[in-house]
Each structure stands twice: as structure tokens, then as C-alpha cells.
């Protein structure tokens, strides 16, 4: 902890006045957001709006992780980057966006790919991990690290016009983790399909902003309603509409099952 996130000074109260007047947020909720530390994994089409809305909400501290560089084809959806960022690292660009937006917010950046070996160190100390990465192997590594570190995980993903947002606390009895949801089959598979399948900017924006709202709900729960752990929100961009499914804990999950079944992954 290098710096303490900002207290709610008079100037900060003005900045967040429209939050504070909401009974569901109020001064207590705003102070909780200011004290919060979010680790954001993946600074692409989902991560960009997540960062924008959580920075706007005054989340005091971020850990930003992405090993990619900004490409010209990213700009139709990755809203924190501009033409002059092309060829430069996304993590650096995200920190620059954040510093321009609100210099009071603290960010630590990691310009490398998160995996099973480094995930624990990268997410350590976070109150909430948000995963907006684009492949199952990374998502499972992040999820397993969250279970081991007992940190809640908010997972958001898009495939063409289908979006998914779900919050997990697999370290708790009876609560599923992301691995309970998708199983072990995807561990080795890297399925970054945006380039082949195409992706609509507003679609990932919708998923990212919904994830940001869920993150705010989780960070100040239960003021904005109970955290709906294990609920999978499915978003259909073609219908359009949303529905919700309940994910069940897998008694044999190698990340979060109690006892012998859970010893495979750390
Ligand atoms: Zn599990």
C-alpha cells in the first residue's frame, strides 16, 4: 500500500454529489467505493468501460493487468484508447486515461499476461477481481486464484451478440466458482475469436457497463440490494434482452469443492 485512497473531502463530495443523493449509495456507499481496490484483468472491449464507470464512481484503487498493445482495430470498441495509443501498451494507456480523468485515483499496472503462476500475486489485496479477458485458460487461472485467495470474482464475457456477467464466491460453502460453471475442458484452449467472428462495439460496451454496475452493487452491498452470487446474467444483443440463470456449485470442482475433490488447483 503506497498511498491511502482519497478521503471524501469537500471537493470530492461535489464530484460524487449525484451518487451521494441516491439513498442506495449515500455518503457511506461513496466512502466504501473510495476505499475499494479493484483488480481489473483485461483492458479491452469490456475492461475499458468497466474502468471508465468504476473510475467515475470513485473506486479508489485499481490494479490494471493486460499484456497487449493497442491496435487500430481495437478502437471501434476499446473506448479509453485513441489513435495516438496505437502500438503502445494497453496497461500504460489505461493508466494515462485514469490519470487524466481523476488524479486522485491510484493505479498499479502490470503489462504481462496473467496465468496460474502469477495470478495470486497480481490479484492480492483486491476487494474484487473483474475479469474481462477473452480466453478460457486465462479466466480459469484467474478464477482459481480468486478461490484460493478468497476474493470475489466478477466475470464478464462476450461471444458475438451473446454476453455473460456473473459474480462468484467459490471459496464459500455452497457458492459456485467460474470453474464450476465452465468445467475443466477449456484449460488448454485459447479461443480469442474476436478477429475471426467480429464483435460489435456497443455489444461489449453493454456487457462492460452492466459489469461495472454489478461491481458497484457488490462493493457497497447490500445497500443496492443483495449481491447475487452465482447468478449468470445472459445478454442477447439481437433480441435484445436479458435473462438470468442460477449456477450450481459442482461438488467435484477441482478449484472450490471441499475436501479431497478440491485439492487439484490452488
Ligand atoms: Zn468451483
PDB file of C-alpha atoms and ligand atoms in Angstrom:
ATOM      1  CA  UNK A   1       0.000   0.000   0.000  1.00  0.00           C
ATOM      2  CA  UNK A   2       1.916   3.016  -1.256  1.00  0.00           C
ATOM      3  CA  UNK A   3      -0.811   5.589  -0.770  1.00  0.00           C
ATOM      4  CA  UNK A   4      -4.115   5.759   1.004  1.00  0.00           C
ATOM      5  CA  UNK A   5      -7.007   6.328  -1.394  1.00  0.00           C
ATOM      6  CA  UNK A   6      -8.542   9.738  -1.049  1.00  0.00           C
ATOM      7  CA  UNK A   7     -10.902  10.610   1.812  1.00  0.00           C
ATOM      8  CA  UNK A   8     -14.186  12.264   0.917  1.00  0.00           C
ATOM      9  CA  UNK A   9     -13.132  15.894   1.170  1.00  0.00           C
ATOM     10  CA  UNK A  10     -15.481  18.764   0.295  1.00  0.00           C
ATOM     11  CA  UNK A  11     -14.211  18.754  -3.290  1.00  0.00           C
ATOM     12  CA  UNK A  12     -14.788  15.012  -3.582  1.00  0.00           C
ATOM     13  CA  UNK A  13     -18.294  15.341  -2.172  1.00  0.00           C
ATOM     14  CA  UNK A  14     -19.088  17.712  -5.047  1.00  0.00           C
ATOM     15  CA  UNK A  15     -17.701  15.310  -7.590  1.00  0.00           C
ATOM     16  CA  UNK A  16     -19.901  12.474  -6.332  1.00  0.00           C
ATOM     17  CA  UNK A  17     -22.946  14.554  -5.393  1.00  0.00           C
ATOM     18  CA  UNK A  18     -25.275  12.656  -7.744  1.00  0.00           C
ATOM     19  CA  UNK A  19     -24.264   9.376  -6.139  1.00  0.00           C
ATOM     20  CA  UNK A  20     -24.490  10.615  -2.602  1.00  0.00           C
ATOM     21  CA  UNK A  21     -28.033  11.893  -3.067  1.00  0.00           C
ATOM     22  CA  UNK A  22     -29.126   8.363  -4.021  1.00  0.00           C
ATOM     23  CA  UNK A  23     -30.408   6.695  -0.820  1.00  0.00           C
ATOM     24  CA  UNK A  24     -28.992   3.367  -2.073  1.00  0.00           C
ATOM     25  CA  UNK A  25     -25.477   4.826  -2.240  1.00  0.00           C
ATOM     26  CA  UNK A  26     -25.279   7.827   0.088  1.00  0.00           C
ATOM     27  CA  UNK A  27     -22.170   9.034   1.860  1.00  0.00           C
ATOM     28  CA  UNK A  28     -21.485   5.598   3.326  1.00  0.00           C
ATOM     29  CA  UNK A  29     -21.648   3.900  -0.060  1.00  0.00           C
ATOM     30  CA  UNK A  30     -19.465   6.545  -1.662  1.00  0.00           C
ATOM     31  CA  UNK A  31     -16.903   6.203   1.113  1.00  0.00           C
ATOM     32  CA  UNK A  32     -16.927   2.426   0.612  1.00  0.00           C
ATOM     33  CA  UNK A  33     -16.236   2.914  -3.102  1.00  0.00           C
ATOM     34  CA  UNK A  34     -13.376   5.279  -2.305  1.00  0.00           C
ATOM     35  CA  UNK A  35     -11.838   2.639  -0.018  1.00  0.00           C
ATOM     36  CA  UNK A  36     -12.256  -0.144  -2.565  1.00  0.00           C
ATOM     37  CA  UNK A  37      -9.495  -1.847  -4.511  1.00  0.00           C
ATOM     38  CA  UNK A  38     -10.499  -3.472  -7.788  1.00  0.00           C
ATOM     39  CA  UNK A  39      -8.192  -5.690  -9.840  1.00  0.00           C
ATOM     40  CA  UNK A  40      -9.238  -5.392 -13.479  1.00  0.00           C
ATOM     41  CA  UNK A  41      -7.906  -8.191 -15.673  1.00  0.00           C
ATOM     42  CA  UNK A  42      -8.117  -7.426 -19.388  1.00  0.00           C
ATOM     43  CA  UNK A  43      -8.222  -3.828 -20.629  1.00  0.00           C
ATOM     44  CA  UNK A  44     -10.087  -4.427 -23.872  1.00  0.00           C
ATOM     45  CA  UNK A  45     -13.662  -4.007 -25.016  1.00  0.00           C
ATOM     46  CA  UNK A  46     -15.111  -4.994 -21.635  1.00  0.00           C
ATOM     47  CA  UNK A  47     -12.333  -3.646 -19.422  1.00  0.00           C
ATOM     48  CA  UNK A  48     -12.415  -0.173 -20.976  1.00  0.00           C
ATOM     49  CA  UNK A  49     -15.999   0.739 -19.983  1.00  0.00           C
ATOM     50  CA  UNK A  50     -15.584  -1.059 -16.666  1.00  0.00           C
ATOM     51  CA  UNK A  51     -12.628   1.191 -15.902  1.00  0.00           C
ATOM     52  CA  UNK A  52     -14.457   4.296 -17.076  1.00  0.00           C
ATOM     53  CA  UNK A  53     -17.528   3.714 -14.915  1.00  0.00           C
ATOM     54  CA  UNK A  54     -15.675   2.496 -11.846  1.00  0.00           C
ATOM     55  CA  UNK A  55     -13.284   5.440 -12.031  1.00  0.00           C
ATOM     56  CA  UNK A  56     -16.308   7.656 -12.490  1.00  0.00           C
ATOM     57  CA  UNK A  57     -17.799   6.017  -9.399  1.00  0.00           C
ATOM     58  CA  UNK A  58     -14.702   6.929  -7.398  1.00  0.00           C
ATOM     59  CA  UNK A  59     -13.273   3.468  -6.777  1.00  0.00           C
ATOM     60  CA  UNK A  60     -10.080   4.481  -5.002  1.00  0.00           C
ATOM     61  CA  UNK A  61      -7.555   1.928  -6.145  1.00  0.00           C
ATOM     62  CA  UNK A  62      -7.047  -0.200  -9.242  1.00  0.00           C
ATOM     63  CA  UNK A  63      -4.717  -2.963 -10.300  1.00  0.00           C
ATOM     64  CA  UNK A  64      -4.762  -2.986 -14.112  1.00  0.00           C
ATOM     65  CA  UNK A  65      -3.483  -6.078 -15.943  1.00  0.00           C
ATOM     66  CA  UNK A  66      -3.090  -6.531 -19.706  1.00  0.00           C
ATOM     67  CA  UNK A  67      -0.093  -7.585 -21.775  1.00  0.00           C
ATOM     68  CA  UNK A  68      -1.443  -6.357 -25.112  1.00  0.00           C
ATOM     69  CA  UNK A  69      -0.709  -3.317 -27.264  1.00  0.00           C
ATOM     70  CA  UNK A  70      -3.403  -1.083 -28.708  1.00  0.00           C
ATOM     71  CA  UNK A  71      -4.161  -1.964 -32.324  1.00  0.00           C
ATOM     72  CA  UNK A  72      -6.063   0.144 -34.793  1.00  0.00           C
ATOM     73  CA  UNK A  73      -8.831  -2.490 -34.960  1.00  0.00           C
ATOM     74  CA  UNK A  74      -9.378  -2.130 -31.183  1.00  0.00           C
ATOM     75  CA  UNK A  75     -10.603   1.447 -31.428  1.00  0.00           C
ATOM     76  CA  UNK A  76     -14.179   0.636 -32.524  1.00  0.00           C
ATOM     77  CA  UNK A  77     -14.851  -0.749 -29.028  1.00  0.00           C
ATOM     78  CA  UNK A  78     -11.997  -0.076 -26.587  1.00  0.00           C
ATOM     79  CA  UNK A  79     -13.180   3.361 -25.581  1.00  0.00           C
ATOM     80  CA  UNK A  80     -10.310   4.533 -23.385  1.00  0.00           C
ATOM     81  CA  UNK A  81      -7.788   4.499 -26.241  1.00  0.00           C
ATOM     82  CA  UNK A  82      -7.289   6.940 -29.071  1.00  0.00           C
ATOM     83  CA  UNK A  83      -5.453   6.859 -32.381  1.00  0.00           C
ATOM     84  CA  UNK A  84      -2.228   8.050 -30.782  1.00  0.00           C
ATOM     85  CA  UNK A  85      -2.212   4.997 -28.445  1.00  0.00           C
ATOM     86  CA  UNK A  86      -1.814   2.568 -31.364  1.00  0.00           C
ATOM     87  CA  UNK A  87       1.301   0.482 -30.873  1.00  0.00           C
ATOM     88  CA  UNK A  88       1.621   1.337 -27.186  1.00  0.00           C
ATOM     89  CA  UNK A  89       0.783  -0.906 -24.245  1.00  0.00           C
ATOM     90  CA  UNK A  90      -2.819  -1.065 -23.081  1.00  0.00           C
ATOM     91  CA  UNK A  91      -1.857  -1.038 -19.397  1.00  0.00           C
ATOM     92  CA  UNK A  92       0.129   2.171 -19.844  1.00  0.00           C
ATOM     93  CA  UNK A  93      -2.690   3.695 -21.907  1.00  0.00           C
ATOM     94  CA  UNK A  94      -5.264   2.767 -19.290  1.00  0.00           C
ATOM     95  CA  UNK A  95      -3.209   4.373 -16.541  1.00  0.00           C
ATOM     96  CA  UNK A  96      -2.829   7.509 -18.635  1.00  0.00           C
ATOM     97  CA  UNK A  97      -6.583   7.632 -19.208  1.00  0.00           C
ATOM     98  CA  UNK A  98      -7.165   7.238 -15.474  1.00  0.00           C
ATOM     99  CA  UNK A  99      -4.655   9.942 -14.528  1.00  0.00           C
ATOM    100  CA  UNK A 100      -6.298  12.387 -16.934  1.00  0.00           C
ATOM    101  CA  UNK A 101      -9.746  11.509 -15.678  1.00  0.00           C
ATOM    102  CA  UNK A 102      -9.164  11.703 -11.918  1.00  0.00           C
ATOM    103  CA  UNK A 103      -5.697  12.191 -10.494  1.00  0.00           C
ATOM    104  CA  UNK A 104      -6.881  11.181  -7.020  1.00  0.00           C
ATOM    105  CA  UNK A 105      -7.380   7.557  -8.017  1.00  0.00           C
ATOM    106  CA  UNK A 106      -4.476   5.167  -7.528  1.00  0.00           C
ATOM    107  CA  UNK A 107      -3.474   2.605 -10.158  1.00  0.00           C
ATOM    108  CA  UNK A 108      -0.825  -0.077 -10.311  1.00  0.00           C
ATOM    109  CA  UNK A 109      -0.276  -1.555 -13.774  1.00  0.00           C
ATOM    110  CA  UNK A 110       1.055  -4.913 -14.939  1.00  0.00           C
ATOM    111  CA  UNK A 111       1.995  -5.205 -18.587  1.00  0.00           C
ATOM    112  CA  UNK A 112       2.018  -9.012 -18.666  1.00  0.00           C
ATOM    113  CA  UNK A 113      -0.307 -11.927 -19.236  1.00  0.00           C
ATOM    114  CA  UNK A 114      -1.901 -13.288 -16.101  1.00  0.00           C
ATOM    115  CA  UNK A 115      -1.571 -17.056 -15.648  1.00  0.00           C
ATOM    116  CA  UNK A 116      -1.707 -19.710 -12.949  1.00  0.00           C
ATOM    117  CA  UNK A 117       1.821 -18.841 -11.783  1.00  0.00           C
ATOM    118  CA  UNK A 118       1.434 -15.101 -11.289  1.00  0.00           C
ATOM    119  CA  UNK A 119      -2.305 -14.674 -10.684  1.00  0.00           C
ATOM    120  CA  UNK A 120      -2.114 -14.821  -6.897  1.00  0.00           C
ATOM    121  CA  UNK A 121       0.443 -12.002  -6.780  1.00  0.00           C
ATOM    122  CA  UNK A 122      -1.455  -9.851  -9.294  1.00  0.00           C
ATOM    123  CA  UNK A 123      -4.833 -10.016  -7.526  1.00  0.00           C
ATOM    124  CA  UNK A 124      -3.508  -9.912  -3.958  1.00  0.00           C
ATOM    125  CA  UNK A 125      -5.133  -7.278  -1.754  1.00  0.00           C
ATOM    126  CA  UNK A 126      -8.069  -6.620  -4.081  1.00  0.00           C
ATOM    127  CA  UNK A 127     -11.613  -6.443  -2.711  1.00  0.00           C
ATOM    128  CA  UNK A 128     -12.999  -7.568  -6.062  1.00  0.00           C
ATOM    129  CA  UNK A 129     -11.456  -9.035  -9.200  1.00  0.00           C
ATOM    130  CA  UNK A 130     -13.131  -8.264 -12.520  1.00  0.00           C
ATOM    131  CA  UNK A 131     -12.219 -10.492 -15.427  1.00  0.00           C
ATOM    132  CA  UNK A 132     -12.863  -9.166 -18.913  1.00  0.00           C
ATOM    133  CA  UNK A 133     -10.314 -11.338 -20.721  1.00  0.00           C
ATOM    134  CA  UNK A 134     -11.087 -13.223 -23.887  1.00  0.00           C
ATOM    135  CA  UNK A 135      -9.981 -16.820 -23.370  1.00  0.00           C
ATOM    136  CA  UNK A 136     -10.962 -19.668 -21.076  1.00  0.00           C
ATOM    137  CA  UNK A 137      -7.453 -20.616 -19.931  1.00  0.00           C
ATOM    138  CA  UNK A 138      -6.893 -17.130 -18.515  1.00  0.00           C
ATOM    139  CA  UNK A 139     -10.367 -16.934 -16.991  1.00  0.00           C
ATOM    140  CA  UNK A 140      -9.897 -20.271 -15.243  1.00  0.00           C
ATOM    141  CA  UNK A 141      -6.486 -19.244 -13.911  1.00  0.00           C
ATOM    142  CA  UNK A 142      -7.981 -16.010 -12.560  1.00  0.00           C
ATOM    143  CA  UNK A 143     -10.931 -17.864 -11.053  1.00  0.00           C
ATOM    144  CA  UNK A 144      -8.764 -20.475  -9.345  1.00  0.00           C
ATOM    145  CA  UNK A 145      -6.586 -17.724  -7.868  1.00  0.00           C
ATOM    146  CA  UNK A 146      -9.679 -15.912  -6.584  1.00  0.00           C
ATOM    147  CA  UNK A 147     -10.965 -19.065  -4.893  1.00  0.00           C
ATOM    148  CA  UNK A 148      -7.572 -19.683  -3.273  1.00  0.00           C
ATOM    149  CA  UNK A 149      -7.258 -16.067  -2.107  1.00  0.00           C
ATOM    150  CA  UNK A 150     -10.930 -15.885  -1.063  1.00  0.00           C
ATOM    151  CA  UNK A 151     -11.537 -12.832  -3.240  1.00  0.00           C
ATOM    152  CA  UNK A 152     -14.893 -12.360  -5.024  1.00  0.00           C
ATOM    153  CA  UNK A 153     -14.780 -12.549  -8.827  1.00  0.00           C
ATOM    154  CA  UNK A 154     -16.968 -10.764 -11.326  1.00  0.00           C
ATOM    155  CA  UNK A 155     -16.661 -12.385 -14.728  1.00  0.00           C
ATOM    156  CA  UNK A 156     -17.824 -10.761 -17.969  1.00  0.00           C
ATOM    157  CA  UNK A 157     -17.592 -12.169 -21.477  1.00  0.00           C
ATOM    158  CA  UNK A 158     -18.981 -11.656 -24.968  1.00  0.00           C
ATOM    159  CA  UNK A 159     -19.289 -14.029 -27.892  1.00  0.00           C
ATOM    160  CA  UNK A 160     -20.728 -12.288 -30.933  1.00  0.00           C
ATOM    161  CA  UNK A 161     -24.112 -10.989 -29.681  1.00  0.00           C
ATOM    162  CA  UNK A 162     -24.262 -13.064 -26.503  1.00  0.00           C
ATOM    163  CA  UNK A 163     -22.980 -11.557 -23.290  1.00  0.00           C
ATOM    164  CA  UNK A 164     -22.492 -13.119 -19.854  1.00  0.00           C
ATOM    165  CA  UNK A 165     -21.930 -11.462 -16.497  1.00  0.00           C
ATOM    166  CA  UNK A 166     -21.732 -13.446 -13.263  1.00  0.00           C
ATOM    167  CA  UNK A 167     -20.329 -12.934  -9.768  1.00  0.00           C
ATOM    168  CA  UNK A 168     -18.656 -15.744  -7.850  1.00  0.00           C
ATOM    169  CA  UNK A 169     -17.552 -16.515  -4.318  1.00  0.00           C
ATOM    170  CA  UNK A 170     -16.482 -20.120  -4.815  1.00  0.00           C
ATOM    171  CA  UNK A 171     -14.452 -20.069  -1.600  1.00  0.00           C
ATOM    172  CA  UNK A 172     -17.727 -20.093   0.355  1.00  0.00           C
ATOM    173  CA  UNK A 173     -19.712 -23.220   1.171  1.00  0.00           C
ATOM    174  CA  UNK A 174     -22.493 -23.766  -1.325  1.00  0.00           C
ATOM    175  CA  UNK A 175     -21.303 -20.999  -3.667  1.00  0.00           C
ATOM    176  CA  UNK A 176     -20.068 -21.926  -7.170  1.00  0.00           C
ATOM    177  CA  UNK A 177     -16.888 -20.674  -8.826  1.00  0.00           C
ATOM    178  CA  UNK A 178     -16.285 -19.946 -12.502  1.00  0.00           C
ATOM    179  CA  UNK A 179     -14.765 -23.419 -12.945  1.00  0.00           C
ATOM    180  CA  UNK A 180     -17.991 -25.000 -11.611  1.00  0.00           C
ATOM    181  CA  UNK A 181     -19.716 -23.162 -14.458  1.00  0.00           C
ATOM    182  CA  UNK A 182     -17.467 -23.995 -17.421  1.00  0.00           C
ATOM    183  CA  UNK A 183     -15.693 -27.170 -16.265  1.00  0.00           C
ATOM    184  CA  UNK A 184     -12.101 -28.245 -16.869  1.00  0.00           C
ATOM    185  CA  UNK A 185     -12.238 -28.847 -20.624  1.00  0.00           C
ATOM    186  CA  UNK A 186     -11.232 -25.309 -21.555  1.00  0.00           C
ATOM    187  CA  UNK A 187      -7.994 -25.105 -19.546  1.00  0.00           C
ATOM    188  CA  UNK A 188      -5.669 -25.506 -22.508  1.00  0.00           C
ATOM    189  CA  UNK A 189      -7.794 -23.857 -25.130  1.00  0.00           C
ATOM    190  CA  UNK A 190      -7.088 -20.339 -26.240  1.00  0.00           C
ATOM    191  CA  UNK A 191     -10.157 -19.110 -28.047  1.00  0.00           C
ATOM    192  CA  UNK A 192      -9.628 -15.474 -28.807  1.00  0.00           C
ATOM    193  CA  UNK A 193     -12.173 -15.374 -31.602  1.00  0.00           C
ATOM    194  CA  UNK A 194     -12.842 -11.646 -31.971  1.00  0.00           C
ATOM    195  CA  UNK A 195     -10.657 -11.425 -35.056  1.00  0.00           C
ATOM    196  CA  UNK A 196     -12.489 -14.257 -36.832  1.00  0.00           C
ATOM    197  CA  UNK A 197     -16.006 -13.759 -35.523  1.00  0.00           C
ATOM    198  CA  UNK A 198     -16.186  -9.985 -35.345  1.00  0.00           C
ATOM    199  CA  UNK A 199     -17.584  -8.066 -32.394  1.00  0.00           C
ATOM    200  CA  UNK A 200     -19.898  -5.075 -32.167  1.00  0.00           C
ATOM    201  CA  UNK A 201     -18.520  -2.205 -30.090  1.00  0.00           C
ATOM    202  CA  UNK A 202     -21.806  -1.349 -28.414  1.00  0.00           C
ATOM    203  CA  UNK A 203     -22.342  -5.020 -27.503  1.00  0.00           C
ATOM    204  CA  UNK A 204     -19.155  -5.272 -25.435  1.00  0.00           C
ATOM    205  CA  UNK A 205     -19.939  -1.804 -24.107  1.00  0.00           C
ATOM    206  CA  UNK A 206     -23.317  -3.018 -22.848  1.00  0.00           C
ATOM    207  CA  UNK A 207     -21.713  -6.022 -21.142  1.00  0.00           C
ATOM    208  CA  UNK A 208     -18.933  -3.869 -19.677  1.00  0.00           C
ATOM    209  CA  UNK A 209     -21.235  -1.216 -18.293  1.00  0.00           C
ATOM    210  CA  UNK A 210     -23.524  -3.878 -16.814  1.00  0.00           C
ATOM    211  CA  UNK A 211     -20.468  -5.456 -15.210  1.00  0.00           C
ATOM    212  CA  UNK A 212     -19.499  -2.040 -13.824  1.00  0.00           C
ATOM    213  CA  UNK A 213     -22.933  -1.638 -12.296  1.00  0.00           C
ATOM    214  CA  UNK A 214     -22.763  -5.106 -10.775  1.00  0.00           C
ATOM    215  CA  UNK A 215     -19.328  -4.225  -9.386  1.00  0.00           C
ATOM    216  CA  UNK A 216     -20.706  -1.122  -7.687  1.00  0.00           C
ATOM    217  CA  UNK A 217     -23.553  -3.209  -6.247  1.00  0.00           C
ATOM    218  CA  UNK A 218     -21.085  -5.776  -4.900  1.00  0.00           C
ATOM    219  CA  UNK A 219     -18.699  -3.192  -3.459  1.00  0.00           C
ATOM    220  CA  UNK A 220     -21.433  -1.455  -1.450  1.00  0.00           C
ATOM    221  CA  UNK A 221     -23.734  -4.453  -0.846  1.00  0.00           C
ATOM    222  CA  UNK A 222     -26.302  -4.751   0.492  1.00  0.00           C
ATOM    223  CA  UNK A 223     -27.216  -1.099   0.056  1.00  0.00           C
ATOM    224  CA  UNK A 224     -28.121  -1.593  -3.624  1.00  0.00           C
ATOM    225  CA  UNK A 225     -29.670  -4.992  -2.979  1.00  0.00           C
ATOM    226  CA  UNK A 226     -28.180  -8.346  -2.114  1.00  0.00           C
ATOM    227  CA  UNK A 227     -25.162  -9.475  -4.114  1.00  0.00           C
ATOM    228  CA  UNK A 228     -26.470 -12.166  -6.433  1.00  0.00           C
ATOM    229  CA  UNK A 229     -23.531 -14.571  -6.243  1.00  0.00           C
ATOM    230  CA  UNK A 230     -23.803 -17.445  -8.667  1.00  0.00           C
ATOM    231  CA  UNK A 231     -26.394 -15.759 -10.873  1.00  0.00           C
ATOM    232  CA  UNK A 232     -25.498 -15.728 -14.556  1.00  0.00           C
ATOM    233  CA  UNK A 233     -26.904 -12.758 -16.436  1.00  0.00           C
ATOM    234  CA  UNK A 234     -27.244 -13.620 -20.111  1.00  0.00           C
ATOM    235  CA  UNK A 235     -27.463 -10.706 -22.508  1.00  0.00           C
ATOM    236  CA  UNK A 236     -28.762 -11.142 -26.041  1.00  0.00           C
ATOM    237  CA  UNK A 237     -27.899  -8.294 -28.368  1.00  0.00           C
ATOM    238  CA  UNK A 238     -30.035  -9.498 -31.250  1.00  0.00           C
ATOM    239  CA  UNK A 239     -33.346  -9.924 -29.432  1.00  0.00           C
ATOM    240  CA  UNK A 240     -32.437  -7.744 -27.449  1.00  0.00           C
ATOM    241  CA  UNK A 241     -32.980  -8.731 -23.835  1.00  0.00           C
ATOM    242  CA  UNK A 242     -31.605 -10.312 -20.698  1.00  0.00           C
ATOM    243  CA  UNK A 243     -32.329 -13.383 -18.639  1.00  0.00           C
ATOM    244  CA  UNK A 244     -30.784 -14.879 -15.542  1.00  0.00           C
ATOM    245  CA  UNK A 245     -29.769 -18.432 -14.644  1.00  0.00           C
ATOM    246  CA  UNK A 246     -28.519 -19.831 -11.342  1.00  0.00           C
ATOM    247  CA  UNK A 247     -25.161 -21.632 -11.420  1.00  0.00           C
ATOM    248  CA  UNK A 248     -24.857 -24.589  -9.045  1.00  0.00           C
ATOM    249  CA  UNK A 249     -21.676 -25.496  -7.165  1.00  0.00           C
ATOM    250  CA  UNK A 250     -20.012 -28.575  -8.632  1.00  0.00           C
ATOM    251  CA  UNK A 251     -19.379 -31.000  -5.761  1.00  0.00           C
ATOM    252  CA  UNK A 252     -16.365 -32.363  -7.699  1.00  0.00           C
ATOM    253  CA  UNK A 253     -14.918 -28.974  -8.751  1.00  0.00           C
ATOM    254  CA  UNK A 254     -11.141 -29.141  -8.506  1.00  0.00           C
ATOM    255  CA  UNK A 255     -10.902 -25.489  -7.522  1.00  0.00           C
ATOM    256  CA  UNK A 256     -13.626 -24.953  -4.955  1.00  0.00           C
ATOM    257  CA  UNK A 257     -15.034 -28.288  -3.767  1.00  0.00           C
ATOM    258  CA  UNK A 258     -14.317 -29.016  -0.108  1.00  0.00           C
ATOM    259  CA  UNK A 259     -12.025 -31.844   0.969  1.00  0.00           C
ATOM    260  CA  UNK A 260     -10.170 -34.186  -1.390  1.00  0.00           C
ATOM    261  CA  UNK A 261     -12.012 -33.118  -4.524  1.00  0.00           C
ATOM    262  CA  UNK A 262     -10.747 -29.562  -4.210  1.00  0.00           C
ATOM    263  CA  UNK A 263      -7.020 -30.202  -3.938  1.00  0.00           C
ATOM    264  CA  UNK A 264      -6.109 -30.153  -7.620  1.00  0.00           C
ATOM    265  CA  UNK A 265      -5.767 -26.410  -8.099  1.00  0.00           C
ATOM    266  CA  UNK A 266      -4.513 -23.669  -5.851  1.00  0.00           C
TER     267      UNK A 266
HETATM  268 ZN1  LIG B   1     -15.888 -24.492  -8.391  1.00  0.00          ZN
END
